[in-house]
Coordinates of C-alpha atoms in Angstrom, one line a residue:
Chain K
X1 CA 114.3 -93.9 -286.7
X2 CA 117.5 -92.4 -285.4
X3 CA 119.2 -93.5 -288.7
X4 CA 116.5 -91.5 -290.6
X5 CA 117.1 -88.4 -288.5
X6 CA 120.8 -88.4 -289.4
X7 CA 119.8 -87.7 -293.0
X8 CA 118.2 -84.3 -293.4
X9 CA 116.0 -84.9 -296.4
X10 CA 113.9 -81.8 -296.4
X11 CA 115.9 -79.3 -294.4
X12 CA 117.5 -76.5 -296.3
X13 CA 119.9 -75.8 -293.5
X14 CA 121.7 -78.1 -291.1
X15 CA 119.6 -79.6 -288.3
X16 CA 122.1 -78.2 -285.8
X17 CA 121.0 -74.6 -286.6
X18 CA 119.8 -72.7 -283.6
X19 CA 116.1 -72.8 -283.2
X20 CA 114.0 -70.0 -281.7
X21 CA 112.3 -72.9 -280.0
X22 CA 115.4 -73.3 -277.8
X23 CA 114.4 -70.2 -276.0
X24 CA 111.2 -71.8 -274.8
X25 CA 111.6 -75.5 -274.1
X26 CA 108.9 -77.2 -276.3
X27 CA 106.4 -79.1 -274.3
X28 CA 107.7 -77.7 -271.0
X29 CA 104.2 -76.7 -270.0
X30 CA 102.0 -79.2 -272.0
X31 CA 98.9 -77.6 -273.4
X32 CA 95.7 -79.4 -272.3
X33 CA 94.6 -81.7 -275.1
X34 CA 91.1 -80.3 -275.0
X35 CA 91.1 -76.6 -276.1
X36 CA 90.3 -74.4 -273.2
X37 CA 89.3 -71.0 -274.4
X38 CA 86.9 -71.7 -277.3
X39 CA 83.6 -70.0 -278.0
X40 CA 81.8 -73.3 -277.0
X41 CA 83.7 -73.4 -273.7
X42 CA 82.9 -69.8 -272.9
X43 CA 79.2 -70.3 -273.8
X44 CA 79.1 -73.4 -271.6
X45 CA 80.7 -71.4 -268.8
X46 CA 78.2 -68.6 -269.1
X47 CA 75.2 -70.9 -269.2
X48 CA 76.3 -73.0 -266.3
X49 CA 77.1 -69.9 -264.2
X50 CA 73.7 -68.4 -264.9
X51 CA 71.9 -71.6 -264.1
X52 CA 73.9 -72.1 -260.9
X53 CA 73.0 -68.5 -260.0
X54 CA 69.3 -69.1 -260.5
X55 CA 69.5 -72.5 -258.6
X56 CA 71.4 -70.8 -255.8
X57 CA 68.7 -68.1 -255.5
X58 CA 66.0 -70.7 -255.5
X59 CA 67.8 -72.8 -252.9
X60 CA 68.5 -69.7 -250.7
X61 CA 64.8 -68.7 -251.1
X62 CA 63.6 -72.1 -249.8
X63 CA 66.1 -72.0 -246.9
X64 CA 65.1 -68.4 -246.0
X65 CA 61.4 -69.3 -246.2
X66 CA 62.0 -72.4 -244.0
X67 CA 64.0 -70.2 -241.6
X68 CA 61.3 -67.5 -241.4
X69 CA 58.5 -70.1 -241.0
X70 CA 60.3 -71.8 -238.2
X71 CA 60.7 -68.3 -236.6
X72 CA 57.1 -67.4 -236.9
X73 CA 56.0 -70.8 -235.5
X74 CA 58.3 -70.5 -232.5
X75 CA 57.1 -67.0 -231.8
X76 CA 53.4 -68.1 -231.8
X77 CA 54.1 -71.2 -229.8
X78 CA 56.0 -69.1 -227.3
X79 CA 52.9 -67.2 -226.2
X80 CA 49.5 -68.4 -224.9
X81 CA 46.6 -66.3 -223.6
X82 CA 44.5 -66.9 -220.5
X83 CA 41.0 -65.4 -220.8
X84 CA 39.0 -64.9 -217.6
X85 CA 35.3 -64.2 -218.2
X86 CA 33.3 -62.2 -215.6
X87 CA 31.1 -64.5 -213.5
X88 CA 28.3 -63.0 -211.5
X89 CA 29.0 -62.9 -207.8
X90 CA 32.7 -63.4 -208.3
X91 CA 35.3 -60.7 -208.0
X92 CA 37.3 -60.9 -211.3
X93 CA 40.3 -59.1 -209.8
X94 CA 40.6 -61.8 -207.2
X95 CA 40.4 -64.5 -209.9
X96 CA 43.2 -62.7 -211.8
X97 CA 45.3 -62.7 -208.6
X98 CA 44.7 -66.4 -208.2
X99 CA 45.6 -67.1 -211.8
X100 CA 48.8 -65.1 -211.7
X101 CA 49.9 -66.9 -208.5
X102 CA 49.3 -70.2 -210.0
X103 CA 51.0 -69.3 -213.3
X104 CA 54.0 -67.9 -211.4
X105 CA 54.4 -71.2 -209.6
X106 CA 54.3 -73.2 -212.9
X107 CA 57.7 -74.2 -214.3
X108 CA 58.2 -73.4 -217.9
X109 CA 56.5 -70.0 -217.8
X110 CA 58.9 -67.1 -218.3
X111 CA 56.6 -64.1 -218.3
X112 CA 53.1 -63.0 -217.3
X113 CA 51.5 -59.8 -218.4
X114 CA 48.0 -58.9 -217.1
X115 CA 46.2 -56.8 -219.6
X116 CA 44.3 -54.1 -217.7
X117 CA 40.6 -53.3 -218.0
X118 CA 41.2 -50.1 -219.9
X119 CA 43.6 -51.9 -222.3
X120 CA 41.0 -54.7 -222.8
X121 CA 38.4 -52.1 -223.6
X122 CA 40.6 -50.6 -226.2
X123 CA 40.8 -54.0 -227.9
X124 CA 37.0 -53.7 -228.5
X125 CA 37.1 -50.2 -229.9
X126 CA 37.6 -51.3 -233.5
X127 CA 34.2 -53.0 -233.3
X128 CA 32.3 -50.8 -230.9
X129 CA 33.8 -47.4 -231.4
X130 CA 34.9 -45.0 -228.7
X131 CA 31.9 -45.1 -226.4
X132 CA 32.0 -44.4 -222.6
X133 CA 29.9 -47.5 -221.8
X134 CA 32.7 -49.9 -222.7
X135 CA 34.2 -49.5 -219.3
X136 CA 30.8 -50.6 -217.8
X137 CA 30.5 -53.7 -219.9
X138 CA 31.5 -57.1 -218.4
X139 CA 34.5 -57.5 -220.6
X140 CA 36.7 -60.7 -220.3
X141 CA 40.2 -60.0 -219.0
X142 CA 43.3 -61.3 -220.6
X143 CA 46.7 -62.5 -219.3
X144 CA 49.5 -62.9 -221.9
X145 CA 51.8 -65.8 -220.9
X146 CA 55.3 -66.3 -222.3
X147 CA 56.5 -69.9 -222.2
X148 CA 60.1 -71.2 -222.3
X149 CA 60.5 -72.8 -225.8
X150 CA 63.2 -75.1 -224.5
X151 CA 61.2 -76.3 -221.5
X152 CA 57.5 -75.6 -222.3
X153 CA 54.8 -76.3 -219.6
X154 CA 52.2 -79.0 -220.1
X155 CA 49.5 -76.6 -221.5
X156 CA 46.7 -79.2 -221.4
X157 CA 47.3 -79.9 -217.7
X158 CA 47.7 -76.2 -217.0
X159 CA 44.4 -75.4 -218.8
X160 CA 42.5 -78.0 -216.7
X161 CA 44.1 -76.8 -213.5
X162 CA 43.2 -73.1 -214.3
X163 CA 39.6 -74.1 -215.2
X164 CA 39.2 -75.8 -211.9
X165 CA 40.8 -73.2 -209.7
X166 CA 40.0 -69.9 -211.4
X167 CA 36.3 -69.2 -212.1
X168 CA 35.7 -68.3 -215.8
X169 CA 39.3 -69.1 -216.8
X170 CA 40.0 -70.5 -220.3
X171 CA 43.5 -71.1 -221.7
X172 CA 43.8 -70.2 -225.4
X173 CA 46.9 -72.0 -226.9
X174 CA 46.3 -70.4 -230.3
X175 CA 46.1 -73.9 -231.7
X176 CA 43.7 -73.0 -234.5
X177 CA 45.8 -70.0 -235.5
X178 CA 49.0 -72.2 -235.4
X179 CA 47.3 -74.8 -237.6
X180 CA 46.4 -72.2 -240.2
X181 CA 49.8 -70.7 -240.1
X182 CA 51.4 -74.2 -240.5
X183 CA 49.3 -74.8 -243.5
X184 CA 50.2 -71.4 -245.0
X185 CA 53.9 -71.9 -244.2
X186 CA 53.9 -75.5 -245.6
X187 CA 52.3 -74.2 -248.8
X188 CA 55.0 -71.5 -249.1
X189 CA 57.7 -74.1 -248.5
X190 CA 56.3 -76.5 -251.1
X191 CA 56.0 -73.7 -253.6
X192 CA 59.7 -73.0 -252.9
X193 CA 60.5 -76.7 -253.4
X194 CA 58.5 -76.7 -256.7
X195 CA 60.4 -73.7 -258.0
X196 CA 63.6 -75.3 -256.9
X197 CA 62.7 -78.5 -258.7
X198 CA 61.8 -76.7 -261.9
X199 CA 65.1 -74.8 -261.8
X200 CA 67.0 -78.0 -261.0
X201 CA 65.5 -79.8 -264.0
X202 CA 66.2 -76.8 -266.3
X203 CA 69.7 -76.5 -264.8
X204 CA 70.4 -80.2 -265.6
X205 CA 68.8 -80.0 -269.1
X206 CA 70.7 -76.9 -270.1
X207 CA 74.0 -78.2 -268.7
X208 CA 73.5 -81.4 -270.7
X209 CA 72.7 -79.5 -273.9
X210 CA 75.6 -77.0 -273.5
X211 CA 78.1 -79.8 -272.7
X212 CA 77.0 -81.7 -275.7
X213 CA 77.3 -78.6 -277.9
X214 CA 80.8 -77.9 -276.6
X215 CA 81.9 -81.5 -277.2
X216 CA 80.4 -81.5 -280.7
X217 CA 82.4 -78.3 -281.4
X218 CA 85.5 -80.3 -280.4
X219 CA 84.6 -83.5 -282.2
X220 CA 87.7 -83.2 -284.5
X221 CA 89.9 -83.4 -281.4
X222 CA 88.2 -86.6 -280.3
X223 CA 88.5 -88.1 -283.7
X224 CA 92.2 -87.2 -284.1
X225 CA 93.0 -88.6 -280.7
X226 CA 91.2 -91.8 -281.7
X227 CA 93.1 -92.1 -285.0
X228 CA 96.5 -91.6 -283.5
X229 CA 95.9 -94.6 -281.3
X230 CA 94.4 -93.2 -278.1
X231 CA 92.4 -95.6 -276.1
X232 CA 88.7 -94.8 -275.4
X233 CA 89.4 -94.5 -271.7
X234 CA 92.2 -91.9 -272.3
X235 CA 90.0 -89.8 -274.6
X236 CA 87.0 -90.0 -272.3
X237 CA 89.1 -89.0 -269.3
X238 CA 90.6 -86.0 -271.2
X239 CA 87.1 -84.8 -272.3
X240 CA 85.2 -85.5 -269.1
X241 CA 87.7 -83.9 -266.7
X242 CA 88.0 -80.8 -269.0
X243 CA 84.2 -80.4 -268.8
X244 CA 83.9 -81.3 -265.1
X245 CA 86.5 -78.6 -264.2
X246 CA 84.8 -76.1 -266.4
X247 CA 81.3 -76.9 -264.9
X248 CA 82.8 -76.8 -261.4
X249 CA 84.3 -73.4 -262.0
X250 CA 81.1 -72.0 -263.5
X251 CA 79.0 -73.6 -260.8
X252 CA 81.1 -71.9 -258.1
X253 CA 80.9 -68.5 -259.8
X254 CA 77.1 -68.8 -260.1
X255 CA 76.7 -69.9 -256.5
X256 CA 79.0 -67.2 -255.2
X257 CA 77.0 -64.6 -257.1
X258 CA 73.8 -66.0 -255.5
X259 CA 75.4 -65.9 -252.0
X260 CA 76.4 -62.2 -252.6
X261 CA 72.7 -61.4 -253.4
X262 CA 71.6 -63.1 -250.2
X263 CA 74.3 -61.1 -248.2
X264 CA 73.0 -57.9 -249.9
X265 CA 69.5 -58.8 -248.8
X266 CA 70.7 -59.5 -245.3
X267 CA 72.6 -56.3 -245.0
X268 CA 70.4 -53.9 -247.0
X269 CA 66.9 -55.5 -246.7
X270 CA 64.1 -53.6 -244.9
X271 CA 64.6 -53.8 -241.2
X272 CA 61.1 -52.9 -240.0
X273 CA 59.7 -56.4 -239.5
X274 CA 61.3 -58.6 -236.9
X275 CA 61.0 -62.2 -238.1
X276 CA 60.6 -61.1 -241.7
X277 CA 62.6 -62.3 -244.7
X278 CA 65.5 -59.9 -244.0
X279 CA 65.9 -61.4 -240.5
X280 CA 65.6 -64.9 -241.9
X281 CA 68.3 -64.2 -244.5
X282 CA 70.5 -62.8 -241.8
X283 CA 69.9 -65.9 -239.8
X284 CA 70.9 -68.0 -242.8
X285 CA 73.9 -66.1 -244.0
X286 CA 75.4 -65.1 -240.6
X287 CA 74.4 -68.4 -238.9
X288 CA 76.5 -69.8 -236.0
X289 CA 79.3 -72.1 -237.3
X290 CA 77.3 -75.4 -236.8
X291 CA 74.4 -74.1 -238.7
X292 CA 76.5 -72.3 -241.3
X293 CA 78.3 -75.6 -242.3
X294 CA 74.8 -77.0 -242.9
X295 CA 73.5 -74.0 -244.9
X296 CA 76.7 -73.5 -247.0
X297 CA 77.0 -77.3 -247.4
X298 CA 73.6 -77.2 -249.1
X299 CA 74.7 -74.4 -251.4
X300 CA 77.8 -76.3 -252.3
X301 CA 75.5 -79.0 -253.8
X302 CA 75.0 -76.7 -256.8
X303 CA 78.6 -76.7 -258.2
X304 CA 78.8 -80.4 -257.2
X305 CA 75.6 -81.1 -259.2
X306 CA 76.9 -79.1 -262.1
X307 CA 80.1 -81.2 -262.1
X308 CA 78.1 -84.5 -261.8
X309 CA 75.8 -83.6 -264.7
X310 CA 78.7 -82.5 -266.8
X311 CA 80.7 -85.7 -265.9
X312 CA 77.9 -88.1 -266.9
X313 CA 77.0 -86.1 -270.1
X314 CA 80.5 -85.6 -271.3
X315 CA 81.4 -89.3 -270.8
X316 CA 78.2 -90.6 -272.5
X317 CA 78.6 -88.1 -275.4
X318 CA 82.2 -88.8 -276.1
X319 CA 81.6 -92.6 -275.9
X320 CA 78.8 -92.2 -278.5
X321 CA 81.1 -90.2 -280.8
X322 CA 83.8 -92.9 -280.4
X323 CA 81.3 -95.6 -281.3
X324 CA 80.4 -93.7 -284.5
X325 CA 84.1 -93.4 -285.5
X326 CA 84.6 -97.1 -284.9
Chain E
X1 CA 101.4 -107.3 -293.9
X2 CA 98.1 -106.1 -295.5
X3 CA 95.7 -108.4 -297.2
X4 CA 92.2 -107.7 -298.5
X5 CA 89.9 -110.4 -299.9
X6 CA 86.7 -109.6 -301.7
X7 CA 86.2 -106.5 -299.7
X8 CA 83.1 -104.5 -300.3
X9 CA 82.0 -101.2 -298.7
X10 CA 78.8 -99.2 -298.9
X11 CA 77.7 -96.2 -296.9
X12 CA 74.2 -96.8 -295.5
X13 CA 71.9 -98.0 -298.1
X14 CA 73.7 -96.4 -301.0
X15 CA 75.5 -98.3 -303.8
X16 CA 78.9 -100.0 -303.1
X17 CA 81.8 -97.6 -303.3
X18 CA 84.3 -100.5 -303.2
X19 CA 83.5 -103.8 -304.9
X20 CA 85.4 -107.1 -304.5
X21 CA 88.7 -105.4 -303.7
X22 CA 91.5 -108.0 -303.2
X23 CA 95.2 -107.4 -302.9
X24 CA 98.2 -108.1 -300.7
X25 CA 101.0 -105.8 -299.8
X26 CA 104.2 -107.3 -298.6
X27 CA 106.1 -105.9 -295.6
X28 CA 108.5 -103.1 -296.7
X29 CA 106.7 -102.5 -300.0
X30 CA 105.9 -99.1 -301.6
X31 CA 102.6 -98.6 -303.5
X32 CA 100.8 -95.7 -305.1
X33 CA 97.0 -95.8 -304.7
X34 CA 95.5 -93.9 -307.6
X35 CA 92.3 -93.3 -309.5
X36 CA 90.0 -90.5 -310.4
X37 CA 88.3 -88.4 -307.8
X38 CA 85.5 -90.3 -306.1
X39 CA 86.9 -93.6 -307.1
X40 CA 87.1 -94.7 -303.5
X41 CA 90.8 -94.0 -302.6
X42 CA 90.0 -92.3 -299.3
X43 CA 87.4 -95.0 -298.4
X44 CA 90.0 -97.7 -299.0
X45 CA 92.6 -95.9 -296.9
X46 CA 90.0 -95.5 -294.1
X47 CA 89.4 -99.2 -294.2
X48 CA 93.2 -99.7 -293.9
X49 CA 93.6 -97.4 -290.9
X50 CA 90.6 -99.0 -289.2
X51 CA 88.3 -96.0 -289.3
X52 CA 85.7 -97.9 -291.2
X53 CA 84.4 -101.5 -291.2
X54 CA 83.9 -103.3 -294.6
X55 CA 80.4 -104.4 -295.4
X56 CA 81.8 -107.6 -296.6
X57 CA 85.0 -109.4 -297.2
X58 CA 88.1 -109.9 -295.0
X59 CA 90.8 -107.4 -294.1
X60 CA 94.0 -108.8 -292.5
X61 CA 96.6 -106.5 -291.0
X62 CA 99.8 -107.9 -289.4
X63 CA 98.4 -111.4 -290.1
X64 CA 95.3 -110.8 -288.0
X65 CA 91.7 -110.7 -289.3
X66 CA 90.6 -107.2 -288.3
X67 CA 86.9 -108.3 -287.9
X68 CA 87.9 -110.8 -285.2
X69 CA 89.5 -108.0 -283.0
X70 CA 87.7 -106.5 -280.2
X71 CA 87.3 -102.7 -279.9
X72 CA 89.9 -102.7 -277.0
X73 CA 92.5 -104.3 -279.3
X74 CA 92.1 -101.7 -282.1
X75 CA 94.3 -98.9 -280.5
X76 CA 97.3 -101.2 -280.3
X77 CA 96.9 -101.9 -284.0
X78 CA 96.4 -98.3 -284.9
X79 CA 99.7 -97.4 -283.1
X80 CA 101.5 -99.6 -285.7
X81 CA 99.9 -97.5 -288.5
X82 CA 100.9 -93.9 -289.3
X83 CA 98.3 -91.8 -291.2
X84 CA 98.8 -88.6 -293.1
X85 CA 95.4 -87.1 -293.7
X86 CA 94.5 -85.1 -296.8
X87 CA 93.4 -82.2 -294.6
X88 CA 96.3 -82.7 -292.2
X89 CA 94.0 -82.7 -289.1
X90 CA 96.4 -80.8 -286.9
X91 CA 95.0 -79.5 -283.7
X92 CA 95.0 -75.7 -283.8
X93 CA 95.4 -75.2 -280.1
X94 CA 98.6 -77.3 -279.9
X95 CA 102.0 -76.2 -281.0
X96 CA 103.8 -78.0 -283.9
X97 CA 105.9 -79.8 -281.3
X98 CA 102.8 -80.9 -279.4
X99 CA 100.9 -82.0 -282.5
X100 CA 103.8 -84.1 -283.7
X101 CA 104.3 -85.6 -280.2
X102 CA 100.5 -86.4 -279.8
X103 CA 100.8 -90.1 -280.7
X104 CA 103.5 -90.5 -278.0
X105 CA 101.5 -88.4 -275.4
X106 CA 98.4 -90.6 -275.8
X107 CA 100.5 -93.6 -275.1
X108 CA 101.4 -92.2 -271.7
X109 CA 105.0 -91.3 -272.6
X110 CA 106.6 -88.4 -270.7
X111 CA 107.6 -85.3 -272.5
X112 CA 111.2 -85.6 -271.0
X113 CA 111.5 -89.0 -272.6
X114 CA 110.5 -87.9 -276.1
X115 CA 111.4 -84.2 -276.4
X116 CA 114.8 -84.7 -278.0
X117 CA 113.4 -87.3 -280.5
X118 CA 110.6 -85.1 -281.5
X119 CA 112.9 -82.1 -282.0
X120 CA 115.2 -84.2 -284.1
X121 CA 112.3 -85.3 -286.2
X122 CA 111.1 -81.7 -286.6
X123 CA 114.6 -80.8 -287.8
X124 CA 114.5 -83.7 -290.2
X125 CA 111.3 -82.5 -291.8
X126 CA 112.6 -78.9 -291.8
X127 CA 110.4 -77.6 -289.0
X128 CA 113.0 -77.2 -286.4
X129 CA 112.4 -73.4 -286.3
X130 CA 108.6 -73.9 -285.9
X131 CA 108.5 -76.2 -282.8
X132 CA 106.6 -73.6 -280.8
X133 CA 104.5 -72.2 -283.7
X134 CA 100.8 -73.0 -284.0
X135 CA 99.3 -74.6 -287.1
X136 CA 97.5 -71.4 -288.0
X137 CA 100.8 -69.6 -288.7
X138 CA 102.3 -72.5 -290.7
X139 CA 102.2 -72.6 -294.5
X140 CA 100.4 -75.4 -296.3
X141 CA 103.7 -77.2 -297.0
X142 CA 104.8 -76.8 -293.4
X143 CA 101.5 -78.2 -292.1
X144 CA 101.8 -81.1 -294.5
X145 CA 105.3 -81.8 -293.1
X146 CA 104.1 -81.5 -289.5
X147 CA 101.3 -84.0 -290.4
X148 CA 103.9 -86.4 -291.9
X149 CA 106.1 -86.0 -288.8
X150 CA 103.1 -86.9 -286.6
X151 CA 102.4 -90.0 -288.7
X152 CA 105.9 -91.3 -288.4
X153 CA 106.9 -90.3 -284.8
X154 CA 105.6 -93.5 -283.3
X155 CA 107.8 -95.6 -285.7
X156 CA 104.8 -97.2 -287.5
X157 CA 105.2 -100.3 -289.6
X158 CA 102.7 -99.1 -292.1
X159 CA 102.4 -95.5 -293.4
X160 CA 99.2 -94.5 -295.2
X161 CA 99.2 -91.0 -296.9
X162 CA 96.1 -89.5 -298.4
X163 CA 97.0 -87.0 -301.2
X164 CA 100.1 -85.8 -299.2
X165 CA 101.2 -83.6 -302.1
X166 CA 97.8 -82.2 -302.9
X167 CA 98.4 -78.8 -301.4
X168 CA 102.0 -78.1 -302.3
X169 CA 104.0 -77.0 -305.3
X170 CA 105.7 -79.6 -307.6
X171 CA 109.1 -79.0 -306.0
X172 CA 107.9 -79.6 -302.5
X173 CA 105.8 -82.5 -303.8
X174 CA 109.0 -84.2 -305.1
X175 CA 110.8 -83.6 -301.7
X176 CA 107.8 -85.1 -299.8
X177 CA 107.9 -88.1 -302.1
X178 CA 111.6 -88.5 -301.3
X179 CA 110.7 -88.4 -297.6
X180 CA 108.2 -91.3 -298.0
X181 CA 110.8 -93.2 -300.1
X182 CA 113.3 -92.8 -297.2
X183 CA 110.8 -93.9 -294.7
X184 CA 110.1 -97.0 -296.9
X185 CA 113.9 -97.6 -297.1
X186 CA 114.0 -97.8 -293.4
X187 CA 111.4 -100.6 -293.3
X188 CA 108.0 -99.1 -293.3
X189 CA 105.3 -100.3 -295.7
X190 CA 104.1 -97.2 -297.5
X191 CA 100.9 -96.5 -299.4
X192 CA 100.6 -93.1 -301.0
X193 CA 97.2 -92.2 -302.4
X194 CA 97.5 -89.6 -305.2
X195 CA 96.1 -88.7 -308.6
X196 CA 99.2 -86.7 -309.5
X197 CA 100.5 -88.5 -312.6
X198 CA 103.7 -86.4 -312.7
X199 CA 104.5 -87.4 -309.2
X200 CA 104.0 -91.1 -309.9
X201 CA 106.4 -90.8 -312.8
X202 CA 109.1 -89.7 -310.4
X203 CA 109.2 -93.1 -308.9
X204 CA 108.8 -96.6 -310.3
X205 CA 106.5 -98.3 -307.8
X206 CA 103.5 -100.7 -308.2
X207 CA 100.1 -99.0 -308.4
X208 CA 96.8 -99.9 -307.0
X209 CA 94.4 -98.3 -309.5
X210 CA 90.8 -97.7 -308.3
X211 CA 88.1 -97.0 -310.8
X212 CA 84.4 -96.8 -309.8
X213 CA 85.0 -99.0 -306.8
X214 CA 87.0 -101.7 -308.7
X215 CA 90.7 -102.2 -308.0
X216 CA 93.4 -103.2 -310.4
X217 CA 97.0 -103.8 -309.4
X218 CA 99.6 -102.6 -311.9
X219 CA 103.2 -103.8 -311.3

């Protein structure tokens, strides 16, 4: 070929003529073989970003609900109530005294609050109205007991002991209320998982569709590479890494946008309800490092999933195109 | 070098576009492939650069039956064939230099190793000034010469050109023909598909004449 090059057949001027190309070394920064900034690539980027944003919101929603539900459960489990019914011939104040001494001596109990007769009467006002006879009625007395969640007392044994030693005593562990709340919380959580699954399927389907469209728009590149002697593996790697990088970038952008929304909720959300969704989002976003790794690791699954879906789709699509062109 | 025996080709369930085509091209030969539009010239070229499989018959390239080759072996064979497409098929997002160097890039060669060779080749085809230009700013003739440079950069043993002078004026057509003659003089087997009678009169070379799918070889 060098012999050919010494004979300028088509050039009007000598080959040694200075080229403008000399100013920029040709091929110094090789252009990626797959075109980067096409309409198809921009559309794919937009679609994957939006779907990642939605998936991120759904995932954050599920995590926040889980966080809130765990908080509610812990709050309810942390408090039990001792009810002491009036028994004829027994001084109820003495029984309350006995109960508080017994409770104070029980390990795992962090707080005792005796609800006074007047306060107990007030609890009945919504049903009976403000009538002076309330104070004369034999109203059961209540003791609110705080337990240590890390080292809870054996409530069954405590209940039995109180029933034996304190006349008219009955320990209410709120089990029925807890069960109802558990069912409600689990329903909420499953609804969250359901929404997340629907979004995940839509995310995968739309990413597959957008990747295929983008490859179809670049089919001529695939064919030219094939015809100039590129091996299938070379073409597939060029195409798949182009789309994997693109999907990864778009996935990260969408996920970051979702995290920004969660941060906005955590910082700007209504603050009136302790244990509400704002508190739960704060616990999620500003979690201690060990928990933060877990939470943010979950969110990183979104761009990783986008890259995985894009990888599989682009490889199978380009292989199908190559099969068609022999 | 190239041998076809009773080759037939049909697309899908349509009628045969090539029928019982048989010929042999010796190494280092120069042939025109001609015939009216729709006679099957492009289909025959696509068979020769392994972009299509015949529905019947045998194609041998470099003394190897193409049908016996696995898909993995085809790229090695394609690298020994340079193709100039009728519509150039340059990649618009790559510069002229990168388009011409593409066959070397896909072989894994490094740009430092081929930069000078490609620049010399661009000078040779008169595109030395356009190395960093994109196809969109090149004229039809310049795109054609870039396509020819890409076809020959890998030093192919066979050069197949599909209507390489279809989009250029008669003067440039003659110069492009001289370019193919020079490539042939340096050892490449050349097949130029054209229906330009004036161009074929410029050079005395055997003709493969296709008419309605039937081939006749004229010395």
